[in-house]
XYZ file of N, CA, C and O in Angstrom:
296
model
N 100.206 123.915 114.453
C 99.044 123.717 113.622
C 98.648 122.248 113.660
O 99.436 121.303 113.672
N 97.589 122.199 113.674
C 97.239 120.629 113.462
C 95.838 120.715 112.682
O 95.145 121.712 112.481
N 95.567 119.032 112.199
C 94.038 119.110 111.749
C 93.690 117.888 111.508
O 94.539 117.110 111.071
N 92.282 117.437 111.758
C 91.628 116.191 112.221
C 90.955 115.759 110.707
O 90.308 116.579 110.056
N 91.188 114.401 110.251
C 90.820 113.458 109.146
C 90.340 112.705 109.379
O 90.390 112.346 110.556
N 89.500 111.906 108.366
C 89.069 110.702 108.541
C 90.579 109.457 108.898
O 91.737 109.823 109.099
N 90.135 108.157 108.885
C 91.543 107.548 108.684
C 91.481 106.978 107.577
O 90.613 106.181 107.222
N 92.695 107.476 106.772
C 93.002 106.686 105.667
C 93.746 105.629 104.889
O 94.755 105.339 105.532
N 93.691 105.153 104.125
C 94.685 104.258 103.297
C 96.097 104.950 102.489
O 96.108 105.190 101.282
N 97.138 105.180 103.324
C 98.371 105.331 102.257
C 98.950 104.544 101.587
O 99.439 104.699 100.468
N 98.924 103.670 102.229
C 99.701 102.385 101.902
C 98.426 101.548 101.613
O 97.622 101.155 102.458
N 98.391 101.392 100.586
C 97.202 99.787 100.229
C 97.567 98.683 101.060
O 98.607 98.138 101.429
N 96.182 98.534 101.241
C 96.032 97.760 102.244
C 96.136 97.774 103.497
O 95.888 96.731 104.102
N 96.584 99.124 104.323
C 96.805 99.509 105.549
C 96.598 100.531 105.696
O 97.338 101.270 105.046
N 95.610 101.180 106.517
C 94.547 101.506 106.874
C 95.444 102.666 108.134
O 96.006 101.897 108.914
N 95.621 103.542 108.388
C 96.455 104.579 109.417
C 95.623 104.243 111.122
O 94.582 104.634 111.650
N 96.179 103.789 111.325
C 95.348 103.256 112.656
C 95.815 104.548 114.204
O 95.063 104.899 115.114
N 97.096 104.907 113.995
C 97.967 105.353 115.025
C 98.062 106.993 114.972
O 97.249 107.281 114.093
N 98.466 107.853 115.314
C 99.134 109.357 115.155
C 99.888 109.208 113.401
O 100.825 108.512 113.009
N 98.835 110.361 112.533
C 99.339 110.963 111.607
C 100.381 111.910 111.998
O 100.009 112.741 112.827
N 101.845 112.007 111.528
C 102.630 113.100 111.506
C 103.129 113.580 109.707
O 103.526 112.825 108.820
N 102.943 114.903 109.662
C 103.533 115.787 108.938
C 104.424 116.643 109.388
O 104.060 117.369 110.313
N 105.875 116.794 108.838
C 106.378 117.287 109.780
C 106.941 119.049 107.989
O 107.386 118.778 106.874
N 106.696 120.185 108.422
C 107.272 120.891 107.597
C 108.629 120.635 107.437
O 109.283 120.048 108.298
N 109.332 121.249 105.848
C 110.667 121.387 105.338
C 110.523 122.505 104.911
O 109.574 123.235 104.624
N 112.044 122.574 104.901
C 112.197 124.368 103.935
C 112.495 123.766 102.607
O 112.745 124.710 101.857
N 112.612 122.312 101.774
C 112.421 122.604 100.383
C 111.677 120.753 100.916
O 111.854 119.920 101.806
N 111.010 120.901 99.950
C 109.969 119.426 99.980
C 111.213 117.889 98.511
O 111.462 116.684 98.530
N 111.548 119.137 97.534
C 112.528 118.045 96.809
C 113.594 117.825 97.443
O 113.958 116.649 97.450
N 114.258 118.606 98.013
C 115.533 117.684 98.794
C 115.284 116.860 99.940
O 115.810 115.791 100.250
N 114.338 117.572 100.556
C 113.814 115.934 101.589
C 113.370 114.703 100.830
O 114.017 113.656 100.819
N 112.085 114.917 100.119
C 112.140 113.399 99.217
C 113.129 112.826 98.892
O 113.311 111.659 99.241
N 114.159 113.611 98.022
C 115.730 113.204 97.551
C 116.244 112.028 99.060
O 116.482 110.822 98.997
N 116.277 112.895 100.237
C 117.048 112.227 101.273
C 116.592 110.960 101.687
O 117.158 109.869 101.748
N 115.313 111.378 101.994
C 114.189 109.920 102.201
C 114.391 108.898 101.457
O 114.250 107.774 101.937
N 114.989 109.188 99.320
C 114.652 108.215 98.625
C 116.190 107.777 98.744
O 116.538 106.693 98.276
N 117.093 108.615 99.365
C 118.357 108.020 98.958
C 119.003 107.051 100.275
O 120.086 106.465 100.253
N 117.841 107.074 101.594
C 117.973 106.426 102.983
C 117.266 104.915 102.989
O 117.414 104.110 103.908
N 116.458 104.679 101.771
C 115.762 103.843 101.851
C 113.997 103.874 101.530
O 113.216 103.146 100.918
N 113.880 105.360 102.447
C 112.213 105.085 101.673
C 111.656 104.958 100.868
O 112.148 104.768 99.756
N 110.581 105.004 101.065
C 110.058 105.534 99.762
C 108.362 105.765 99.573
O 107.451 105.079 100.037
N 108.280 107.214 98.559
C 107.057 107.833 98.059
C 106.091 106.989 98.640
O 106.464 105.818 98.708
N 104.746 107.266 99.167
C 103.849 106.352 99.187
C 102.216 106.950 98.040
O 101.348 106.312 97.445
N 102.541 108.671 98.238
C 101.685 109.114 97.285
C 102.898 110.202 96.013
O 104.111 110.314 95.840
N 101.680 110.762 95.428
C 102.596 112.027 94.573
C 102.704 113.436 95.592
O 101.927 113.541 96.541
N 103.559 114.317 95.354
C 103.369 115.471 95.710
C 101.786 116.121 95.382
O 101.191 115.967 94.315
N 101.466 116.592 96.121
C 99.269 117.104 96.093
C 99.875 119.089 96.891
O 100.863 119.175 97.620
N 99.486 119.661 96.713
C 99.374 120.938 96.532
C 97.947 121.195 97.532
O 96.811 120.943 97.131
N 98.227 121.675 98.730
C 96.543 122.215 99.366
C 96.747 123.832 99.306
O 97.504 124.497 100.013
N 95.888 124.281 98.293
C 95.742 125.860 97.977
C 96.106 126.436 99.206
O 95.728 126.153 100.343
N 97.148 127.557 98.680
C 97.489 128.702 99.740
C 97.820 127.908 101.334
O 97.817 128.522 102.401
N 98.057 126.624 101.203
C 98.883 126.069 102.631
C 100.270 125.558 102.504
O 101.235 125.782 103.236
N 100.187 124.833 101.439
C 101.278 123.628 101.234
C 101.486 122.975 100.183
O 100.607 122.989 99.321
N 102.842 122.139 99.942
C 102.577 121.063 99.154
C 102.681 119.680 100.007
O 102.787 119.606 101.231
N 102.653 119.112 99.520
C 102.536 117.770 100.598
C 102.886 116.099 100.097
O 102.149 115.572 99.263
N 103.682 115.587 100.493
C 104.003 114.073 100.514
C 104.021 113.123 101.441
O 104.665 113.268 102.481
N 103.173 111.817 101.119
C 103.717 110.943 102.022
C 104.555 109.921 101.883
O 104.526 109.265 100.842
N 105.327 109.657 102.774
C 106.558 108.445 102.565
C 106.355 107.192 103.734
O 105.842 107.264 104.851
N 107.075 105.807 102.896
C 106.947 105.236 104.271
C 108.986 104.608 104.097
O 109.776 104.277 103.213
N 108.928 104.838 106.090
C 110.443 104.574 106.051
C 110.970 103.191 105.868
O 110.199 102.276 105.576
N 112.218 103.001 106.022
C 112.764 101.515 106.075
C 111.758 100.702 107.081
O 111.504 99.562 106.694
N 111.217 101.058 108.165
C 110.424 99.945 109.374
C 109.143 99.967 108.826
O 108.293 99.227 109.323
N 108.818 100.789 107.759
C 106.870 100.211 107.510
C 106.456 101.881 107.810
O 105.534 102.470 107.246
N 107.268 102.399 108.714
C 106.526 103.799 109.324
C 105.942 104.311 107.964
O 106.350 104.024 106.839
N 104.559 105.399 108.418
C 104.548 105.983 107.175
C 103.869 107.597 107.696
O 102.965 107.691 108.526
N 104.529 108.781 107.005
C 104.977 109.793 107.430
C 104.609 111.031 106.604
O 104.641 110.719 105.414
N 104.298 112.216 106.765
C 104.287 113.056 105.433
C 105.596 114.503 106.091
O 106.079 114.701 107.206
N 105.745 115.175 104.852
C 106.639 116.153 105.161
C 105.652 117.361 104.057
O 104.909 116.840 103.225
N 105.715 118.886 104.127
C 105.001 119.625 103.505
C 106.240 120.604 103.780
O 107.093 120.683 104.664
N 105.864 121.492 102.313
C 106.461 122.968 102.065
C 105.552 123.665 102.268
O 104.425 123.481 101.807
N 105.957 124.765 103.137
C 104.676 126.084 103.159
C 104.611 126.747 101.970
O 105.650 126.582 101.332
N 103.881 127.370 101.466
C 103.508 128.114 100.197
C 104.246 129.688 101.170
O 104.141 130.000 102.357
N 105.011 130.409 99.934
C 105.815 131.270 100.003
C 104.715 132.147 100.149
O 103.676 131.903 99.537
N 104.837 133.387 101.065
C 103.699 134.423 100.656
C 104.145 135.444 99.550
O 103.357 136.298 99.144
């Protein structure tokens, strides 16, 4: 699956210039958990896109910045 955006600001002040990746999980809180306990950290809140997902973005220890999503259960 993929899908085309404007480019945006996750990080204030920096502007997504490069390849957006979202990558799915089978639970979205224990990945945040792992992310927050490796170093990253949150860059937005968890956001909910009806009947697709929930969705977060993080940025890692190097600046990277990344999202991970849960599929909505049918």
């Amino acid at each position: 699956m993929g899908g085309l955006q404007e480019r945006r600001e996750l990080v204030p002040g920096g502007r997504m210039i490069g390849f957006e990746c979202t990558i799915t999980v089978d639970s979205l809180d224990e990945t945040i958990r792992a992310i927050e306990s490796n170093g990253g950290k949150m860059v937005t809140q968890k956001f909910r896109i009806p009947g697709i997902c929930t969705v977060v973005y993080f940025q890692d220890t190097e600046g990277n910045v990344a999202g991970v999503s849960e599929l909505e259960k049918a």
